[in-house]
PDB file of C-alpha atoms in Angstrom:
ATOM      1  CA  MET A   1     114.924 110.976  86.503  1.00  0.00           C
ATOM      2  CA  ASP A   2     115.300 109.186  83.058  1.00  0.00           C
ATOM      3  CA  LYS A   3     111.799 108.918  81.248  1.00  0.00           C
ATOM      4  CA  ASN A   4     112.464 105.298  79.578  1.00  0.00           C
ATOM      5  CA  GLU A   5     112.970 104.239  83.321  1.00  0.00           C
ATOM      6  CA  VAL A   6     109.483 105.903  84.285  1.00  0.00           C
ATOM      7  CA  PHE A   7     107.927 103.713  81.460  1.00  0.00           C
ATOM      8  CA  SER A   8     109.782 100.665  82.638  1.00  0.00           C
ATOM      9  CA  GLU A   9     108.620 100.941  85.986  1.00  0.00           C
ATOM     10  CA  LEU A  10     104.994 101.665  84.824  1.00  0.00           C
ATOM     11  CA  ASP A  11     105.169  98.199  83.092  1.00  0.00           C
ATOM     12  CA  MET A  12     106.310  96.253  86.236  1.00  0.00           C
ATOM     13  CA  SER A  13     103.938  94.683  88.733  1.00  0.00           C
ATOM     14  CA  TYR A  14     103.768  96.029  92.246  1.00  0.00           C
ATOM     15  CA  ASP A  15     105.950  93.437  93.741  1.00  0.00           C
ATOM     16  CA  ASP A  16     108.604  93.593  90.928  1.00  0.00           C
ATOM     17  CA  LEU A  17     108.612  97.591  91.319  1.00  0.00           C
ATOM     18  CA  VAL A  18     109.133  97.092  95.135  1.00  0.00           C
ATOM     19  CA  MET A  19     112.107  94.848  94.243  1.00  0.00           C
ATOM     20  CA  HIS A  20     113.395  97.204  91.692  1.00  0.00           C
ATOM     21  CA  LEU A  21     113.216 100.126  94.055  1.00  0.00           C
ATOM     22  CA  LEU A  22     115.039  98.309  96.854  1.00  0.00           C
ATOM     23  CA  ASN A  23     117.909  97.445  94.547  1.00  0.00           C
ATOM     24  CA  LYS A  24     117.905 101.152  93.052  1.00  0.00           C
ATOM     25  CA  TYR A  25     117.860 103.036  96.461  1.00  0.00           C
ATOM     26  CA  GLY A  26     119.086 100.627  98.925  1.00  0.00           C
ATOM     27  CA  ARG A  27     117.030  99.173 101.767  1.00  0.00           C
ATOM     28  CA  ALA A  28     115.781 100.824 104.950  1.00  0.00           C
ATOM     29  CA  GLU A  29     118.212 100.964 108.078  1.00  0.00           C
ATOM     30  CA  TYR A  30     115.385 101.839 110.645  1.00  0.00           C
ATOM     31  CA  ASP A  31     111.950 100.971 111.570  1.00  0.00           C
ATOM     32  CA  TYR A  32     109.274 103.691 110.826  1.00  0.00           C
ATOM     33  CA  PHE A  33     107.773 104.144 114.023  1.00  0.00           C
ATOM     34  CA  CYS A  34     110.085 103.874 117.115  1.00  0.00           C
ATOM     35  CA  THR A  35     107.869 101.471 119.278  1.00  0.00           C
ATOM     36  CA  PRO A  36     104.910  99.111 118.637  1.00  0.00           C
ATOM     37  CA  GLU A  37     102.680 101.851 120.025  1.00  0.00           C
ATOM     38  CA  CYS A  38     103.190 103.892 116.718  1.00  0.00           C
ATOM     39  CA  LYS A  39     103.175 107.276 118.599  1.00  0.00           C
ATOM     40  CA  THR A  40     106.334 108.594 117.189  1.00  0.00           C
ATOM     41  CA  ARG A  41     107.910 108.523 113.800  1.00  0.00           C
ATOM     42  CA  ASN A  42     111.491 107.605 113.576  1.00  0.00           C
ATOM     43  CA  THR A  43     113.290 110.708 112.248  1.00  0.00           C
ATOM     44  CA  LYS A  44     116.317 108.731 110.724  1.00  0.00           C
ATOM     45  CA  VAL A  45     113.823 107.132 108.208  1.00  0.00           C
ATOM     46  CA  SER A  46     113.567 110.401 106.335  1.00  0.00           C
ATOM     47  CA  ARG A  47     115.457 110.598 103.111  1.00  0.00           C
ATOM     48  CA  THR A  48     113.876 113.749 101.559  1.00  0.00           C
ATOM     49  CA  LYS A  49     117.193 115.279 101.464  1.00  0.00           C
ATOM     50  CA  GLU A  50     118.069 113.074  98.873  1.00  0.00           C
ATOM     51  CA  GLY A  51     114.602 113.378  97.077  1.00  0.00           C
ATOM     52  CA  LEU A  52     113.306 110.027  98.441  1.00  0.00           C
ATOM     53  CA  TYR A  53     110.049 109.323 100.153  1.00  0.00           C
ATOM     54  CA  CYS A  54     109.556 106.322 102.363  1.00  0.00           C
ATOM     55  CA  HIS A  55     106.668 103.871 101.224  1.00  0.00           C
ATOM     56  CA  HIS A  56     105.196 101.077 103.301  1.00  0.00           C
ATOM     57  CA  ILE A  57     105.280  97.789 101.084  1.00  0.00           C
ATOM     58  CA  ASP A  58     102.311  96.363 102.875  1.00  0.00           C
ATOM     59  CA  GLU A  59     100.060  99.307 101.820  1.00  0.00           C
ATOM     60  CA  ASP A  60      98.830  96.820  99.142  1.00  0.00           C
ATOM     61  CA  LYS A  61      97.107  94.991 102.126  1.00  0.00           C
ATOM     62  CA  GLU A  62      96.648  97.743 104.886  1.00  0.00           C
ATOM     63  CA  GLU A  63      95.838 101.622 104.388  1.00  0.00           C
ATOM     64  CA  CYS A  64      97.287 104.665 105.789  1.00  0.00           C
ATOM     65  CA  LEU A  65     100.368 102.690 107.568  1.00  0.00           C
ATOM     66  CA  SER A  66     102.279 106.093 108.118  1.00  0.00           C
ATOM     67  CA  GLU A  67      99.376 107.507 110.219  1.00  0.00           C
ATOM     68  CA  SER A  68      99.470 106.504 113.818  1.00  0.00           C
ATOM     69  CA  ILE A  69      95.915 105.492 114.473  1.00  0.00           C
ATOM     70  CA  ALA A  70      95.867 103.252 111.108  1.00  0.00           C
ATOM     71  CA  ALA A  71      99.378 101.891 112.047  1.00  0.00           C
ATOM     72  CA  ARG A  72      98.113 100.769 115.495  1.00  0.00           C
ATOM     73  CA  ARG A  73      95.425  98.488 114.038  1.00  0.00           C
ATOM     74  CA  CYS A  74      97.961  96.505 112.069  1.00  0.00           C
ATOM     75  CA  PRO A  75     100.913  94.231 113.080  1.00  0.00           C
ATOM     76  CA  PHE A  76     103.947  96.146 113.826  1.00  0.00           C
ATOM     77  CA  GLU A  77     106.000  94.153 111.445  1.00  0.00           C
ATOM     78  CA  CYS A  78     104.481  96.442 108.590  1.00  0.00           C
ATOM     79  CA  GLN A  79     106.541  99.075 110.369  1.00  0.00           C
ATOM     80  CA  LYS A  80     109.819  97.210 110.310  1.00  0.00           C
ATOM     81  CA  LYS A  81     112.632  98.227 108.340  1.00  0.00           C
ATOM     82  CA  GLU A  82     112.209  95.168 106.078  1.00  0.00           C
ATOM     83  CA  ARG A  83     108.945  96.402 104.962  1.00  0.00           C
ATOM     84  CA  LEU A  84     109.851  99.809 103.835  1.00  0.00           C
ATOM     85  CA  VAL A  85     110.988 100.698 100.373  1.00  0.00           C
ATOM     86  CA  TYR A  86     112.177 104.327  99.185  1.00  0.00           C
ATOM     87  CA  CYS A  87     111.050 105.950  95.968  1.00  0.00           C
ATOM     88  CA  ASN A  88     110.893 109.476  94.338  1.00  0.00           C
ATOM     89  CA  LEU A  89     107.509 111.376  94.147  1.00  0.00           C
ATOM     90  CA  LEU A  90     106.631 109.754  90.610  1.00  0.00           C
ATOM     91  CA  GLU A  91     107.682 106.291  91.704  1.00  0.00           C
ATOM     92  CA  HIS A  92     105.601 106.672  94.794  1.00  0.00           C
ATOM     93  CA  ILE A  93     102.665 107.642  92.421  1.00  0.00           C
ATOM     94  CA  ILE A  94     103.025 104.462  90.607  1.00  0.00           C
ATOM     95  CA  LEU A  95     103.356 102.481  93.651  1.00  0.00           C
ATOM     96  CA  HIS A  96      99.915 103.660  94.685  1.00  0.00           C
ATOM     97  CA  ILE A  97      98.554 103.163  91.123  1.00  0.00           C
ATOM     98  CA  LYS A  98      99.595  99.617  91.093  1.00  0.00           C
ATOM     99  CA  ILE A  99      97.981  99.130  94.668  1.00  0.00           C
ATOM    100  CA  LEU A 100      94.711 100.271  93.141  1.00  0.00           C
ATOM    101  CA  VAL A 101      95.123  97.882  90.155  1.00  0.00           C
ATOM    102  CA  LYS A 102      95.962  95.029  92.346  1.00  0.00           C
ATOM    103  CA  LYS A 103      93.019  95.625  94.432  1.00  0.00           C
ATOM    104  CA  HIS A 104      90.413  96.248  91.810  1.00  0.00           C
ATOM    105  CA  LYS A 105      90.522  93.201  89.512  1.00  0.00           C
ATOM    106  CA  ILE A 106      86.900  93.231  88.481  1.00  0.00           C
ATOM    107  CA  VAL A 107      85.641  94.388  85.194  1.00  0.00           C
ATOM    108  CA  PHE A 108      83.527  97.478  85.525  1.00  0.00           C
ATOM    109  CA  SER A 109      80.019  96.928  84.300  1.00  0.00           C
ATOM    110  CA  THR A 110      78.283 100.080  85.409  1.00  0.00           C
ATOM    111  CA  PRO A 111      79.405 103.739  85.745  1.00  0.00           C
ATOM    112  CA  MET A 112      79.112 103.121  89.606  1.00  0.00           C
ATOM    113  CA  ASN A 113      81.822 100.423  89.503  1.00  0.00           C
ATOM    114  CA  MET A 114      84.107 102.728  87.677  1.00  0.00           C
ATOM    115  CA  LEU A 115      83.672 105.546  89.993  1.00  0.00           C
ATOM    116  CA  SER A 116      84.394 103.257  93.092  1.00  0.00           C
ATOM    117  CA  PHE A 117      87.931 102.655  91.363  1.00  0.00           C
ATOM    118  CA  PHE A 118      88.514 106.429  91.494  1.00  0.00           C
ATOM    119  CA  GLU A 119      87.801 106.985  95.027  1.00  0.00           C
ATOM    120  CA  PHE A 120      91.305 106.979  96.140  1.00  0.00           C
ATOM    121  CA  ASN A 121      92.694 108.568  99.167  1.00  0.00           C
ATOM    122  CA  GLY A 122      96.374 107.949  99.539  1.00  0.00           C
ATOM    123  CA  LEU A 123      96.996 108.549  95.674  1.00  0.00           C
ATOM    124  CA  GLY A 124      94.744 111.589  95.637  1.00  0.00           C
ATOM    125  CA  LEU A 125      97.091 113.288  98.345  1.00  0.00           C
ATOM    126  CA  LEU A 126     100.096 112.469  96.212  1.00  0.00           C
ATOM    127  CA  LEU A 127      98.731 113.867  93.080  1.00  0.00           C
ATOM    128  CA  LYS A 128      97.604 116.987  94.905  1.00  0.00           C
ATOM    129  CA  LYS A 129     101.256 117.577  96.077  1.00  0.00           C
ATOM    130  CA  THR A 130     102.808 116.726  92.876  1.00  0.00           C
ATOM    131  CA  ASN A 131     100.444 119.171  91.117  1.00  0.00           C
ATOM    132  CA  ASP A 132     101.183 121.912  93.577  1.00  0.00           C
ATOM    133  CA  MET A 133     104.897 121.179  93.221  1.00  0.00           C
ATOM    134  CA  TYR A 134     104.683 121.785  89.214  1.00  0.00           C
ATOM    135  CA  MET A 135     102.200 124.752  89.352  1.00  0.00           C
ATOM    136  CA  CYS A 136     103.538 126.724  92.373  1.00  0.00           C
ATOM    137  CA  PRO A 137     107.132 125.755  92.972  1.00  0.00           C
ATOM    138  CA  GLU A 138     107.671 128.862  94.953  1.00  0.00           C
ATOM    139  CA  ARG A 139     105.386 127.271  97.799  1.00  0.00           C
ATOM    140  CA  ILE A 140     107.463 124.052  98.101  1.00  0.00           C
ATOM    141  CA  LYS A 141     108.616 123.495 101.857  1.00  0.00           C
ATOM    142  CA  ASN A 142     112.348 123.550 102.179  1.00  0.00           C
ATOM    143  CA  SER A 143     112.251 119.805 103.178  1.00  0.00           C
ATOM    144  CA  GLU A 144     110.832 118.677 100.047  1.00  0.00           C
ATOM    145  CA  LYS A 145     112.644 121.045  97.455  1.00  0.00           C
ATOM    146  CA  LYS A 146     115.015 118.233  96.605  1.00  0.00           C
ATOM    147  CA  CYS A 147     112.035 115.857  96.046  1.00  0.00           C
ATOM    148  CA  PHE A 148     110.774 118.147  93.245  1.00  0.00           C
ATOM    149  CA  GLU A 149     114.126 118.701  91.818  1.00  0.00           C
ATOM    150  CA  VAL A 150     114.530 115.124  91.352  1.00  0.00           C
ATOM    151  CA  ILE A 151     111.236 115.115  88.907  1.00  0.00           C
ATOM    152  CA  ARG A 152     111.340 118.631  87.506  1.00  0.00           C
ATOM    153  CA  ASP A 153     112.041 117.685  84.150  1.00  0.00           C
ATOM    154  CA  ASN A 154     109.516 114.920  84.097  1.00  0.00           C
ATOM    155  CA  TYR A 155     106.377 116.844  83.867  1.00  0.00           C
ATOM    156  CA  SER A 156     105.557 115.161  80.399  1.00  0.00           C
ATOM    157  CA  GLU A 157     106.007 111.685  81.915  1.00  0.00           C
ATOM    158  CA  TYR A 158     103.942 112.593  84.994  1.00  0.00           C
ATOM    159  CA  ILE A 159     100.859 113.438  82.630  1.00  0.00           C
ATOM    160  CA  ILE A 160     101.489 110.009  80.708  1.00  0.00           C
ATOM    161  CA  ILE A 161     101.387 108.062  83.926  1.00  0.00           C
ATOM    162  CA  LEU A 162      97.882 109.619  84.972  1.00  0.00           C
ATOM    163  CA  ASP A 163      96.805 109.049  81.427  1.00  0.00           C
ATOM    164  CA  ALA A 164      97.861 105.493  81.386  1.00  0.00           C
ATOM    165  CA  PHE A 165      95.584 105.172  84.838  1.00  0.00           C
ATOM    166  CA  ILE A 166      92.639 106.476  83.203  1.00  0.00           C
ATOM    167  CA  GLU A 167      93.105 104.501  80.021  1.00  0.00           C
ATOM    168  CA  TYR A 168      93.448 101.183  82.337  1.00  0.00           C
ATOM    169  CA  ALA A 169      90.077 101.939  83.887  1.00  0.00           C
ATOM    170  CA  LYS A 170      88.438 102.600  80.567  1.00  0.00           C
ATOM    171  CA  ASN A 171      89.796  99.579  79.103  1.00  0.00           C
ATOM    172  CA  LYS A 172      88.309  97.633  82.238  1.00  0.00           C
ATOM    173  CA  TYR A 173      84.856  99.148  81.502  1.00  0.00           C
ATOM    174  CA  ALA A 174      82.433  96.409  79.739  1.00  0.00           C
ATOM    175  CA  GLY A 175      79.258  98.659  80.329  1.00  0.00           C
ATOM    176  CA  GLU A 176      77.606 100.939  77.371  1.00  0.00           C
ATOM    177  CA  LYS A 177      80.142 103.802  76.778  1.00  0.00           C
ATOM    178  CA  LYS A 178      77.230 106.360  76.006  1.00  0.00           C
ATOM    179  CA  GLN A 179      78.864 109.587  74.303  1.00  0.00           C
ATOM    180  CA  SER A 180      76.561 111.816  76.519  1.00  0.00           C
ATOM    181  CA  ARG A 181      76.783 113.002  80.237  1.00  0.00           C
ATOM    182  CA  PHE A 182      74.355 113.531  83.119  1.00  0.00           C
ATOM    183  CA  LEU A 183      76.443 116.587  84.325  1.00  0.00           C
ATOM    184  CA  ASN A 184      75.087 118.917  81.636  1.00  0.00           C
ATOM    185  CA  ILE A 185      73.147 122.106  81.444  1.00  0.00           C
ATOM    186  CA  GLY A 186      69.534 121.178  80.793  1.00  0.00           C
ATOM    187  CA  ALA A 187      69.906 117.621  82.035  1.00  0.00           C
ATOM    188  CA  SER A 188      66.781 116.552  84.159  1.00  0.00           C
ATOM    189  CA  LEU A 189      66.463 114.594  87.202  1.00  0.00           C
ATOM    190  CA  ARG A 190      64.290 113.646  90.045  1.00  0.00           C
ATOM    191  CA  TYR A 191      64.890 115.025  93.623  1.00  0.00           C
ATOM    192  CA  ASN A 192      62.765 115.051  96.698  1.00  0.00           C
ATOM    193  CA  ASP A 193      59.804 113.936  94.511  1.00  0.00           C
ATOM    194  CA  ASP A 194      60.283 116.811  92.006  1.00  0.00           C
ATOM    195  CA  GLU A 195      61.334 117.153  88.588  1.00  0.00           C
ATOM    196  CA  TYR A 196      64.635 119.365  88.277  1.00  0.00           C
ATOM    197  CA  ARG A 197      66.938 120.369  85.669  1.00  0.00           C
ATOM    198  CA  ILE A 198      70.364 121.552  85.856  1.00  0.00           C
ATOM    199  CA  THR A 199      70.620 125.287  85.200  1.00  0.00           C
ATOM    200  CA  ARG A 200      74.362 125.874  86.356  1.00  0.00           C
ATOM    201  CA  MET A 201      77.556 124.025  87.224  1.00  0.00           C
ATOM    202  CA  SER A 202      80.854 125.389  88.870  1.00  0.00           C
ATOM    203  CA  ASP A 203      83.779 125.056  86.814  1.00  0.00           C
ATOM    204  CA  ASP A 204      85.037 122.143  88.497  1.00  0.00           C
ATOM    205  CA  ARG A 205      81.553 120.575  88.217  1.00  0.00           C
ATOM    206  CA  GLU A 206      81.766 119.983  92.122  1.00  0.00           C
ATOM    207  CA  PHE A 207      78.582 121.754  92.577  1.00  0.00           C
ATOM    208  CA  ILE A 208      75.404 122.039  90.070  1.00  0.00           C
ATOM    209  CA  THR A 209      72.246 124.245  90.555  1.00  0.00           C
ATOM    210  CA  ILE A 210      68.802 122.746  89.637  1.00  0.00           C
ATOM    211  CA  LYS A 211      65.677 124.314  89.007  1.00  0.00           C
ATOM    212  CA  THR A 212      61.970 123.102  88.915  1.00  0.00           C
ATOM    213  CA  GLN A 213      59.254 124.361  86.593  1.00  0.00           C
ATOM    214  CA  ASN A 214      57.901 126.372  89.550  1.00  0.00           C
ATOM    215  CA  ASN A 215      61.449 127.874  89.720  1.00  0.00           C
ATOM    216  CA  ASN A 216      62.246 126.464  92.769  1.00  0.00           C
ATOM    217  CA  GLU A 217      66.316 126.509  92.723  1.00  0.00           C
ATOM    218  CA  ILE A 218      68.897 124.891  94.934  1.00  0.00           C
ATOM    219  CA  THR A 219      72.683 124.218  94.622  1.00  0.00           C
ATOM    220  CA  ARG A 220      74.012 120.867  95.633  1.00  0.00           C
ATOM    221  CA  LYS A 221      77.313 118.818  95.574  1.00  0.00           C
ATOM    222  CA  SER A 222      77.114 116.810  91.808  1.00  0.00           C
ATOM    223  CA  ARG A 223      78.213 113.732  93.630  1.00  0.00           C
ATOM    224  CA  ARG A 224      74.946 113.672  95.612  1.00  0.00           C
ATOM    225  CA  PHE A 225      73.475 112.606  92.252  1.00  0.00           C
ATOM    226  CA  ARG A 226      76.283 110.106  91.513  1.00  0.00           C
ATOM    227  CA  LYS A 227      73.930 107.360  90.533  1.00  0.00           C
ATOM    228  CA  GLU A 228      72.906 109.592  87.494  1.00  0.00           C
ATOM    229  CA  PHE A 229      76.450 109.503  86.346  1.00  0.00           C
ATOM    230  CA  GLN A 230      77.331 108.225  82.797  1.00  0.00           C
ATOM    231  CA  TYR A 231      80.519 106.696  81.652  1.00  0.00           C
ATOM    232  CA  LEU A 232      81.824 110.130  80.445  1.00  0.00           C
ATOM    233  CA  ASP A 233      80.886 111.910  83.744  1.00  0.00           C
ATOM    234  CA  VAL A 234      82.882 109.273  85.799  1.00  0.00           C
ATOM    235  CA  VAL A 235      86.143 109.941  83.321  1.00  0.00           C
ATOM    236  CA  ASP A 236      85.978 113.520  83.434  1.00  0.00           C
ATOM    237  CA  LEU A 237      85.582 113.338  87.278  1.00  0.00           C
ATOM    238  CA  ALA A 238      88.706 111.129  87.353  1.00  0.00           C
ATOM    239  CA  VAL A 239      90.821 113.832  85.167  1.00  0.00           C
ATOM    240  CA  ARG A 240      89.434 116.622  87.467  1.00  0.00           C
ATOM    241  CA  GLN A 241      90.486 114.937  90.547  1.00  0.00           C
ATOM    242  CA  MET A 242      94.025 114.124  89.186  1.00  0.00           C
ATOM    243  CA  SER A 243      94.432 117.822  88.225  1.00  0.00           C
ATOM    244  CA  TYR A 244      93.129 119.035  91.672  1.00  0.00           C
ATOM    245  CA  GLY A 245      95.581 121.690  93.258  1.00  0.00           C
ATOM    246  CA  TYR A 246      95.431 125.032  95.035  1.00  0.00           C
ATOM    247  CA  HIS A 247      92.950 126.422  92.946  1.00  0.00           C
ATOM    248  CA  ALA A 248      90.120 123.784  93.136  1.00  0.00           C
ATOM    249  CA  PHE A 249      91.553 122.261  90.008  1.00  0.00           C
ATOM    250  CA  PHE A 250      94.664 123.368  87.692  1.00  0.00           C
ATOM    251  CA  SER A 251      93.180 123.974  84.327  1.00  0.00           C
ATOM    252  CA  GLU A 252      96.550 123.465  82.568  1.00  0.00           C
ATOM    253  CA  ILE A 253      97.159 119.908  84.071  1.00  0.00           C
ATOM    254  CA  TYR A 254      93.439 119.119  83.193  1.00  0.00           C
ATOM    255  CA  ASP A 255      93.905 120.150  79.567  1.00  0.00           C
ATOM    256  CA  ASP A 256      97.365 118.370  79.255  1.00  0.00           C
ATOM    257  CA  LEU A 257      95.799 115.409  80.683  1.00  0.00           C
ATOM    258  CA  VAL A 258      92.675 115.455  78.476  1.00  0.00           C
ATOM    259  CA  ASN A 259      95.089 116.015  75.494  1.00  0.00           C
ATOM    260  CA  CYS A 260      97.432 113.456  75.960  1.00  0.00           C
ATOM    261  CA  ASN A 261      97.898 111.207  73.036  1.00  0.00           C
ATOM    262  CA  TYR A 262     100.416 108.746  74.557  1.00  0.00           C
TER     263      TYR A 262
END
């Protein structure tokens, strides 16, 4: 994939990008599900042999339209061939980033506001898939090998796409950007009416160990204390979510994203 096209697509609105992809790859010839009951996917929809995925255009309004249970809650028109578009894996990521941007127009005034923006589902699954492909190409399913081949040489553009997403959120943040973190060894907090301090953290900061002055020690998920998160905690959490892969998170992708200067 040409990197200039990646940047051009990143600049488009969601609707313009959909139109661009329809012109680029052609329109779908089949509905996504075979019947309005949405129990059986139409295998003729698949174009992974060409390195392409099928995306529901209406996912900017409805979620998880490729899943039967969610699909049955929505009008079947969302599954019609006219409401489908094809894309490669990086373009699929850009589409879902555009959806999040489209849904979250507010300015983030607190770290919790910003954290809610990064509570992505469909996008998170796409990023994990992409990370796994780049870091463990030998484990790619045969049916998706062509999908990786299409983007194999675009790793640097992939990192830039993720960095652009984080920068968008940082630019939308209007709260105080303290240069301190809650998730630090020695940080204090109240929990179950006791005073604790953080004594240990897992490498991915998913778990923290906290201890009282009486040496009562417990380990909990760090997200349990998300109301204590500072601006830098949320930014770092977003980067770690984006670099998630087979081994909890891929340090190479994490480091590349942190050091991206685009």
